[in-house]
Short mmCIF file of C-alpha atoms and ligand atoms in Angstrom, two decimals:
data_model
loop_
_atom_site.label_atom_id
_atom_site.label_comp_id
_atom_site.label_asym_id
_atom_site.label_seq_id
_atom_site.Cartn_x
_atom_site.Cartn_y
_atom_site.Cartn_z
CA UNK D 51 35.58 23.52 -22.23
CA UNK D 52 34.25 19.50 -23.12
CA UNK D 53 36.20 17.66 -20.23
CA UNK D 54 33.73 14.01 -18.84
CA UNK D 55 33.50 14.08 -15.49
CA UNK D 56 31.92 11.61 -13.84
CA UNK D 57 30.22 12.80 -10.39
CA UNK D 58 28.92 9.85 -8.10
CA UNK D 59 26.44 11.06 -6.24
CA UNK D 60 25.34 13.45 -7.91
CA UNK D 61 22.05 14.18 -7.58
CA UNK D 62 22.30 14.58 -3.53
CA UNK D 63 22.41 17.49 -2.03
CA UNK D 64 25.94 18.37 -2.81
CA UNK D 65 26.58 16.92 -6.42
CA UNK D 66 23.22 18.58 -7.68
CA UNK D 67 24.01 21.80 -6.94
CA UNK D 68 27.90 21.34 -8.26
CA UNK D 69 26.60 19.52 -11.37
CA UNK D 70 24.94 23.14 -12.42
CA UNK D 71 28.09 24.90 -11.92
CA UNK D 72 30.14 22.64 -13.28
CA UNK D 73 27.44 22.22 -16.52
CA UNK D 74 26.98 25.55 -16.57
CA UNK D 75 30.79 26.22 -16.85
CA UNK D 76 30.98 23.99 -20.05
CA UNK D 77 32.23 20.25 -18.16
CA UNK D 78 30.33 17.43 -19.20
CA UNK D 79 29.22 16.18 -16.42
CA UNK D 80 27.54 11.73 -15.82
CA UNK D 81 25.73 11.07 -13.10
CA UNK D 82 26.40 7.46 -10.67
CA UNK D 83 23.91 6.55 -7.70
CA UNK D 84 21.64 4.20 -6.46
CA UNK D 85 19.20 6.83 -4.54
CA UNK D 86 20.40 5.46 -1.43
CA UNK D 87 19.37 9.32 -0.05
CA UNK D 88 18.62 10.88 -3.44
CA UNK D 89 15.51 11.14 -5.84
CA UNK D 90 15.02 11.11 -9.75
CA UNK D 91 13.49 14.41 -9.63
CA UNK D 92 16.60 16.13 -9.00
CA UNK D 93 18.25 14.39 -11.98
CA UNK D 94 14.81 16.52 -13.64
CA UNK D 95 15.44 20.02 -12.07
CA UNK D 96 19.61 19.62 -12.43
CA UNK D 97 18.25 18.72 -16.40
CA UNK D 98 15.51 21.81 -15.78
CA UNK D 99 17.96 23.75 -14.32
CA UNK D 100 20.56 24.26 -16.93
CA UNK D 101 18.88 22.92 -20.32
CA UNK D 102 21.06 19.88 -20.80
CA UNK D 103 20.54 16.21 -21.09
CA UNK D 104 22.61 14.21 -18.60
CA UNK D 105 24.18 10.72 -18.70
CA UNK D 106 22.15 9.30 -15.11
CA UNK D 107 23.65 5.63 -14.29
CA UNK D 108 21.79 4.21 -11.78
CA UNK D 109 24.13 2.19 -9.77
CA UNK D 110 25.60 1.05 -5.86
CA UNK D 111 29.43 1.48 -5.79
CA UNK D 112 29.68 -0.86 -3.40
CA UNK D 113 29.11 -2.74 -6.76
CA UNK D 114 32.88 -2.66 -9.20
CA UNK D 115 31.64 -4.90 -11.91
CA UNK D 116 28.10 -3.87 -12.22
CA UNK D 117 29.87 -0.66 -12.23
CA UNK D 118 33.04 -1.25 -13.92
CA UNK D 119 30.08 -3.67 -17.30
CA UNK D 120 27.39 0.68 -17.47
CA UNK D 121 30.96 2.90 -17.60
CA UNK D 122 33.06 0.28 -19.92
CA UNK D 123 32.64 2.62 -22.80
CA UNK D 124 33.15 6.32 -21.34
CA UNK D 125 36.17 7.95 -21.16
CA UNK D 126 36.13 10.08 -18.41
CA UNK D 127 39.03 12.89 -17.48
CA UNK D 128 38.26 13.21 -13.72
CA UNK D 129 36.06 12.15 -10.96
CA UNK D 130 34.20 13.86 -8.23
CA UNK D 131 33.53 11.56 -5.46
CA UNK D 132 30.21 12.59 -3.45
CA UNK D 133 28.81 9.45 -2.87
CA UNK D 134 28.70 8.34 0.86
CA UNK D 135 26.27 7.85 4.05
CA UNK D 136 27.16 10.55 6.24
CA UNK D 137 24.09 10.65 8.92
CA UNK D 138 26.64 10.52 11.97
CA UNK D 139 24.01 9.06 14.44
CA UNK D 140 23.09 6.84 12.59
CA UNK D 141 27.13 5.09 11.83
CA UNK D 142 27.50 4.95 15.60
CA UNK D 143 24.81 2.78 15.45
CA UNK D 144 26.16 0.54 12.25
CA UNK D 145 29.18 1.49 12.15
CA UNK D 146 29.94 -1.60 9.99
CA UNK D 147 27.45 -0.34 7.51
CA UNK D 148 29.39 3.04 7.18
CA UNK D 149 32.23 1.17 6.28
CA UNK D 150 30.90 -1.48 3.64
CA UNK D 151 29.20 1.77 1.04
CA UNK D 152 31.96 4.31 2.12
CA UNK D 153 35.55 3.05 2.13
CA UNK D 154 33.81 0.02 -0.54
CA UNK D 155 32.48 2.69 -2.87
CA UNK D 156 36.09 4.50 -3.19
CA UNK D 157 38.29 1.32 -3.06
CA UNK D 158 35.74 0.77 -6.24
CA UNK D 159 37.03 4.20 -8.12
CA UNK D 160 40.08 4.28 -7.20
CA UNK D 161 40.19 0.80 -8.86
CA UNK D 162 37.83 1.95 -11.68
CA UNK D 163 40.29 4.85 -12.47
CA UNK D 164 43.28 2.79 -12.36
CA UNK D 165 41.28 0.32 -14.81
CA UNK D 166 40.57 3.25 -16.95
CA UNK D 167 43.75 6.02 -15.90
CA UNK D 168 41.48 8.76 -15.21
CA UNK D 169 44.72 10.44 -13.45
CA UNK D 170 42.22 13.12 -11.26
CA UNK D 171 40.44 13.14 -8.40
CA UNK D 172 38.12 14.85 -6.55
CA UNK D 173 36.73 14.15 -3.39
CA UNK D 174 34.45 15.88 -0.20
CA UNK D 175 35.88 15.09 3.41
CA UNK D 176 35.25 17.10 6.24
CA UNK D 177 35.59 19.69 8.57
CA UNK D 178 34.82 16.37 11.50
CA UNK D 179 38.18 14.89 10.16
CA UNK D 180 39.90 17.25 13.27
CA UNK D 181 37.60 15.93 15.62
CA UNK D 182 37.90 18.48 18.50
CA UNK D 183 40.51 20.61 17.63
CA UNK D 184 43.26 21.95 19.92
CA UNK D 185 42.91 25.05 18.62
CA UNK D 186 41.25 27.66 16.70
CA UNK D 187 40.49 28.16 13.32
CA UNK D 188 41.66 25.13 11.97
CA UNK D 189 43.98 24.60 9.01
CA UNK D 190 44.98 21.88 6.77
CA UNK D 191 47.21 21.39 9.01
CA UNK D 192 45.82 20.57 12.54
CA UNK D 193 46.41 16.63 13.09
CA UNK D 194 43.38 14.91 12.66
CA UNK D 195 41.71 14.31 16.67
CA UNK D 196 40.38 11.10 17.30
CA UNK D 197 36.60 10.88 15.93
CA UNK D 198 33.65 11.64 17.25
CA UNK D 199 31.80 8.57 14.63
CA UNK D 200 32.74 5.60 12.52
CA UNK D 201 30.89 8.46 10.04
CA UNK D 202 34.57 10.94 10.43
CA UNK D 203 36.72 7.77 10.87
CA UNK D 204 34.99 6.61 7.62
CA UNK D 205 36.50 10.34 6.33
CA UNK D 206 39.86 10.34 7.67
CA UNK D 207 40.56 6.46 6.28
CA UNK D 208 39.16 7.51 2.74
CA UNK D 209 41.39 10.80 3.24
CA UNK D 210 44.73 8.13 3.90
CA UNK D 211 43.46 6.50 1.34
CA UNK D 212 43.24 8.77 -1.78
CA UNK D 213 46.96 9.22 -0.58
CA UNK D 214 48.30 6.85 -0.91
CA UNK D 215 46.91 5.86 -3.92
CA UNK D 216 47.32 9.21 -5.41
CA UNK D 217 51.65 9.06 -4.86
CA UNK D 218 51.62 5.95 -5.93
CA UNK D 219 50.38 6.65 -9.36
CA UNK D 220 51.23 9.74 -9.10
CA UNK D 221 47.74 11.29 -10.39
CA UNK D 222 46.66 14.53 -9.03
CA UNK D 223 43.83 14.25 -6.55
CA UNK D 224 42.23 17.21 -4.03
CA UNK D 225 40.20 16.81 -0.55
CA UNK D 226 37.05 19.63 0.00
CA UNK D 227 36.74 19.47 3.58
CA UNK D 228 33.48 21.43 3.85
CA UNK D 229 32.57 22.83 6.70
CA UNK D 230 28.31 22.97 6.81
CA UNK D 231 26.55 23.08 3.76
CA UNK D 232 23.16 24.63 4.50
CA UNK D 233 20.79 26.70 1.77
CA UNK D 234 19.00 25.99 -1.64
CA UNK D 235 19.79 26.89 -5.19
CA UNK D 236 18.32 30.63 -6.12
CA UNK D 237 15.91 28.85 -8.29
CA UNK D 238 14.37 27.45 -5.81
CA UNK D 239 14.31 24.34 -6.86
CA UNK D 240 16.71 21.97 -5.69
CA UNK D 241 17.84 22.12 -1.93
CA UNK D 242 17.98 19.70 0.89
CA UNK D 243 15.42 16.85 1.27
CA UNK D 244 16.21 15.21 4.28
CA UNK D 245 14.05 11.51 3.74
CA UNK D 246 12.17 11.13 6.84
CA UNK D 247 13.46 12.98 10.15
CA UNK D 248 16.20 15.23 9.55
CA UNK D 249 19.20 15.26 12.15
CA UNK D 250 21.27 18.16 10.43
CA UNK D 251 19.81 21.74 12.50
CA UNK D 252 18.93 23.99 9.06
CA UNK D 253 16.47 21.35 7.79
CA UNK D 254 15.33 20.76 11.35
CA UNK D 255 14.57 24.70 11.47
CA UNK D 256 12.64 24.81 8.29
CA UNK D 257 10.25 21.95 8.91
CA UNK D 258 9.65 23.18 12.11
CA UNK D 259 9.26 26.24 10.91
CA UNK D 260 6.43 24.93 8.22
CA UNK D 261 4.48 22.37 10.99
CA UNK D 262 5.93 19.59 9.95
CA UNK D 263 7.59 19.03 13.61
CA UNK D 264 6.17 20.58 16.25
CA UNK D 265 9.66 21.56 17.90
CA UNK D 266 13.18 22.06 17.43
CA UNK D 267 15.39 20.33 20.30
CA UNK D 268 18.60 22.50 20.38
CA UNK D 269 21.01 19.76 21.58
CA UNK D 270 22.91 22.32 24.59
CA UNK D 271 23.42 25.26 26.38
CA UNK D 272 26.32 24.13 28.51
CA UNK D 273 29.01 24.58 26.06
CA UNK D 274 32.04 26.67 26.30
CA UNK D 275 30.98 29.13 24.02
CA UNK D 276 29.03 32.55 23.02
CA UNK D 277 25.96 31.71 24.36
CA UNK D 278 26.22 28.15 25.55
CA UNK D 279 25.31 26.59 22.55
CA UNK D 280 27.75 24.58 19.33
CA UNK D 281 28.78 27.02 17.24
CA UNK D 282 29.49 25.87 13.65
CA UNK D 283 30.61 26.93 10.51
CA UNK D 284 27.93 27.45 8.06
CA UNK D 285 28.31 27.85 4.28
CA UNK D 286 25.75 28.40 1.77
CA UNK D 287 25.46 25.71 -0.83
CA UNK D 288 25.89 27.69 -3.53
CA UNK D 289 29.19 28.34 -1.97
CA UNK D 290 30.33 25.59 -1.54
CA UNK D 291 29.32 23.62 -5.54
CA UNK D 292 31.55 26.56 -6.44
CA UNK D 293 34.67 25.51 -4.97
CA UNK D 294 34.26 22.46 -6.02
CA UNK D 295 33.75 24.24 -9.57
CA UNK D 296 37.53 25.92 -8.77
CA UNK D 297 38.84 22.50 -7.53
CA UNK D 298 38.46 21.24 -11.07
CA UNK D 299 39.22 23.27 -13.06
CA UNK D 300 42.63 23.80 -11.35
CA UNK D 301 42.88 19.35 -11.77
CA UNK D 302 42.55 20.81 -15.05
CA UNK D 303 44.56 23.28 -14.87
CA UNK D 304 47.78 22.68 -13.21
CA UNK D 305 49.77 20.95 -12.53
CA UNK D 306 50.63 20.83 -9.21
CA UNK D 307 54.32 19.03 -8.04
CA UNK D 308 51.85 18.35 -4.66
CA UNK D 309 49.87 14.70 -5.41
CA UNK D 310 47.80 14.95 -2.64
CA UNK D 311 46.17 18.78 -2.08
CA UNK D 312 43.85 19.65 0.73
CA UNK D 313 41.31 22.31 1.29
CA UNK D 314 38.81 23.99 4.23
CA UNK D 315 35.98 24.74 2.32
CA UNK D 316 34.03 27.49 4.93
CA UNK D 317 33.69 31.00 5.51
CA UNK D 318 35.78 31.40 8.50
CA UNK D 319 32.82 32.80 10.69
CA UNK D 320 31.48 31.09 13.77
CA UNK D 321 27.22 31.02 14.39
CA UNK D 322 25.99 29.70 17.49
CA UNK D 323 22.63 27.79 17.07
CA UNK D 324 21.30 30.33 18.65
CA UNK D 325 22.51 33.12 16.37
CA UNK D 326 21.26 30.60 13.41
CA UNK D 327 17.41 30.26 14.81
CA UNK D 328 17.61 34.50 15.19
CA UNK D 329 17.99 34.22 12.03
CA UNK D 330 16.64 32.55 10.61
CA UNK D 331 13.12 34.61 12.21
CA UNK D 332 14.13 37.44 11.29
CA UNK D 333 15.14 36.94 7.74
CA UNK D 334 12.14 34.93 6.88
CA UNK D 335 9.42 36.54 9.54
CA UNK D 336 8.77 33.05 11.42
CA UNK D 337 8.32 31.73 14.46
CA UNK D 338 10.52 28.74 15.80
CA UNK D 339 9.01 26.43 18.44
CA UNK D 340 12.46 25.64 20.62
CA UNK D 341 13.09 24.17 23.54
CA UNK D 342 17.09 23.50 25.18
CA UNK D 343 17.76 19.74 25.66
CA UNK D 344 20.84 17.82 26.70
CA UNK D 345 23.43 17.44 24.72
CA UNK D 346 24.08 15.19 21.50
CA UNK D 347 26.89 12.22 21.59
CA UNK D 348 29.53 13.12 19.32
CA UNK D 349 29.38 16.68 19.28
CA UNK D 350 31.82 18.96 19.68
CA UNK D 351 31.23 22.60 21.38
CA UNK D 352 32.92 24.44 18.64
CA UNK D 353 34.56 24.52 15.34
CA UNK D 354 35.07 26.75 12.28
CA UNK D 355 37.05 27.64 9.46
CA UNK D 356 41.05 28.93 8.01
CA UNK D 357 40.24 29.44 4.16
CA UNK D 358 43.23 31.34 3.90
CA UNK D 359 44.39 28.70 2.09
CA UNK D 360 41.59 27.61 -1.15
CA UNK D 361 41.11 32.01 -1.59
CA UNK D 362 43.93 32.21 -2.24
CA UNK D 363 45.16 28.32 -4.15
CA UNK D 364 41.68 27.82 -5.61
CA UNK D 365 41.27 31.76 -6.24
CA UNK D 366 38.10 31.18 -4.95
CA UNK D 367 35.90 33.24 -2.11
CA UNK D 368 32.64 32.44 -0.25
CA UNK D 369 29.82 35.69 -1.24
CA UNK D 370 27.02 34.58 0.41
CA UNK D 371 26.11 35.40 4.40
CA UNK D 372 23.66 34.25 7.03
CA UNK D 373 21.09 35.59 5.81
CA UNK D 374 21.41 34.06 2.87
CA UNK D 375 21.54 30.75 3.64
CA UNK D 376 18.27 30.82 6.19
CA UNK D 377 16.45 32.82 3.10
CA UNK D 378 16.51 30.13 0.50
CA UNK D 379 16.69 27.05 3.45
CA UNK D 380 12.85 28.92 3.87
CA UNK D 381 11.76 29.47 0.10
CA UNK D 382 13.00 26.23 -0.75
CA UNK D 383 10.97 24.87 2.58
CA UNK D 384 8.28 26.57 1.20
CA UNK D 385 8.51 25.15 -2.51
CA UNK D 386 8.79 21.62 -1.21
CA UNK D 387 5.59 21.94 0.57
CA UNK D 388 3.33 23.54 -1.95
P1 NAD M 539 23.28 12.81 0.02
O1 NAD M 539 23.19 12.17 1.33
O2 NAD M 539 22.97 14.03 -0.26
O3 NAD M 539 23.84 13.07 -1.17
C1 NAD M 539 24.71 11.69 -1.40
C2 NAD M 539 24.95 10.71 -2.42
O4 NAD M 539 25.10 9.65 -2.65
C3 NAD M 539 22.60 10.51 -2.89
O5 NAD M 539 22.80 10.74 -3.81
C4 NAD M 539 23.49 8.71 -2.53
O6 NAD M 539 21.50 7.94 -2.77
C5 NAD M 539 24.11 8.59 -3.08
N1 NAD M 539 24.84 7.66 -3.10
C6 NAD M 539 25.30 7.28 -1.52
N2 NAD M 539 26.07 5.68 -1.17
C7 NAD M 539 26.08 5.34 -2.30
C8 NAD M 539 26.20 4.42 -2.68
N3 NAD M 539 26.46 2.73 -2.77
N4 NAD M 539 26.56 4.24 -4.97
C9 NAD M 539 26.43 5.06 -5.39
N5 NAD M 539 25.67 6.18 -4.87
C10 NAD M 539 25.59 6.28 -3.40
O7 NAD M 539 24.45 13.64 1.07
P2 NAD M 539 25.34 15.17 0.68
O8 NAD M 539 24.53 16.67 1.43
O9 NAD M 539 25.45 15.81 -0.39
O10 NAD M 539 27.28 14.68 1.00
C11 NAD M 539 27.85 14.63 -0.24
C12 NAD M 539 29.15 14.36 0.89
O11 NAD M 539 30.09 14.94 1.10
C13 NAD M 539 29.64 12.99 1.65
O12 NAD M 539 30.47 12.05 0.92
C14 NAD M 539 29.40 13.24 2.68
O13 NAD M 539 30.01 12.83 3.38
C15 NAD M 539 30.11 14.71 1.99
N6 NAD M 539 29.33 15.81 3.26
C16 NAD M 539 28.29 16.44 3.14
C17 NAD M 539 28.08 17.13 4.35
C18 NAD M 539 26.42 17.69 4.92
O14 NAD M 539 26.35 18.09 5.99
N7 NAD M 539 26.26 17.57 4.24
C19 NAD M 539 29.60 17.76 5.42
C20 NAD M 539 30.93 17.36 4.69
C21 NAD M 539 30.96 16.62 3.87
N1 UFG M 540 21.50 20.90 16.64
C1 UFG M 540 20.19 20.94 17.47
N2 UFG M 540 19.32 20.57 17.17
C2 UFG M 540 18.98 19.45 16.15
C3 UFG M 540 20.29 19.46 15.22
C4 UFG M 540 21.60 19.95 15.38
O1 UFG M 540 20.89 22.05 18.84
O2 UFG M 540 17.77 19.52 16.07
C5 UFG M 540 22.52 21.50 16.72
C6 UFG M 540 24.04 20.73 16.57
O3 UFG M 540 24.24 19.82 18.06
C7 UFG M 540 25.44 21.33 16.49
C8 UFG M 540 24.33 21.72 15.17
O4 UFG M 540 23.21 21.97 15.23
O5 UFG M 540 25.67 22.13 17.27
C9 UFG M 540 25.39 21.85 13.57
O6 UFG M 540 24.60 20.27 13.87
P1 UFG M 540 23.96 19.78 12.57
O7 UFG M 540 23.80 18.30 12.40
O8 UFG M 540 23.40 20.89 11.17
O9 UFG M 540 26.51 19.78 11.99
P2 UFG M 540 27.11 19.22 12.17
O10 UFG M 540 28.31 20.15 12.32
O11 UFG M 540 26.47 18.07 14.00
O12 UFG M 540 27.16 18.18 11.74
C10 UFG M 540 27.67 18.55 10.50
C11 UFG M 540 27.62 17.09 8.92
C12 UFG M 540 28.38 16.27 9.21
C13 UFG M 540 29.85 16.44 8.84
C14 UFG M 540 29.79 17.83 9.56
C15 UFG M 540 31.48 18.33 9.34
O13 UFG M 540 26.09 16.66 9.54
O14 UFG M 540 27.62 15.04 8.62
O15 UFG M 540 28.96 18.69 10.14
O16 UFG M 540 31.80 18.81 8.26
F1 UFG M 540 30.48 16.18 9.20
#
């Protein structure tokens, strides 16, 4: 196949898992990352798992000239743009930082693609673009409601910029709207490694189970859901990585008449916070110390996907269960705390 892909944010959680699937399927991958939320060990792990040496560029994407100089002599067929800051709470405290980094990086990537005549883009969007949906499950046609955080707003703006850019330059772009990625690679060599205190549920559960955190706070039990705790559509990271592979294959082989396409990437099933905690306890035979506290700002009660379009059009389907998700998360946590 030998298509060349530039992966921004490729040392992060989703990027690293995706690079493995791409390399294992014959794609040639180069990574740009500034390590603001990842570690260089992630590069070594990808190389170890795949047995392939990767071109790595340590560049901040908000610095256009540096990026251009570093990549001047490279040619790429596709860009996958993962790089972004992703903490919802940090974005509420520092909205400008999120606009500057997430929108600034995307604009530079689009400028670079125009300069290098790269015609295919795959972008990391999020179900957060739907806000608090009017009806469930959400389809790709569901409208964007008010963003619940500046982070969510950066994803709405990004999608709009990519839509306009793709139509203007008649290039094919795809945004994948991820639901809640969890779990780790089967090798146990890569997974999610939050810097500092985890913000997301499953990493917090894992760190509580291993003893790094005293107790998990469950944010609210008075939502209108099956047990009062919020419901999300958790998706295994390897299924999510394979959705990128499917989207890259679509961009490579098929010229869609629609220049900009979007796909929901979720399992279509919703689990409550308590259901996730209980699955983790049961599968891994560990205890989780938790207490119910007040609601967290910016949380919605329930969201899960309709993934019909991605199943049909991308020829992709999620294969892993909630049990696989919590089992691989725990295996990864034990590996990094050995
Ligand atoms: P991550 O933080 O693990 O990975 C992002 C990577 O981008 C990191 O390695 C970071 O160092 C890099 N980066 C950030 N800003 C950069 C910049 N200016 N220049 C160069 N590198 C930069 O996050 P992730 O979970 O892998 O998320 C990847 C993408 O998916 C992000 O766009 C995120 O918003 C989106 N997303 C994530 C989730 C989730 O729950 N993890 C859900 C929906 C969407
Ligand atoms: N939760 C707790 N305690 C915690 C952490 C989370 O009870 O310590 C609860 C939250 O209140 C929420 C659920 O667990 O109800 C899931 O929370 P996460 O933080 O794991 O995930 P979110 O649904 O809030 O958001 C995630 C990503 C966002 C992304 C969004 C949609 O963090 O970046 O999914 O893709 F935008």
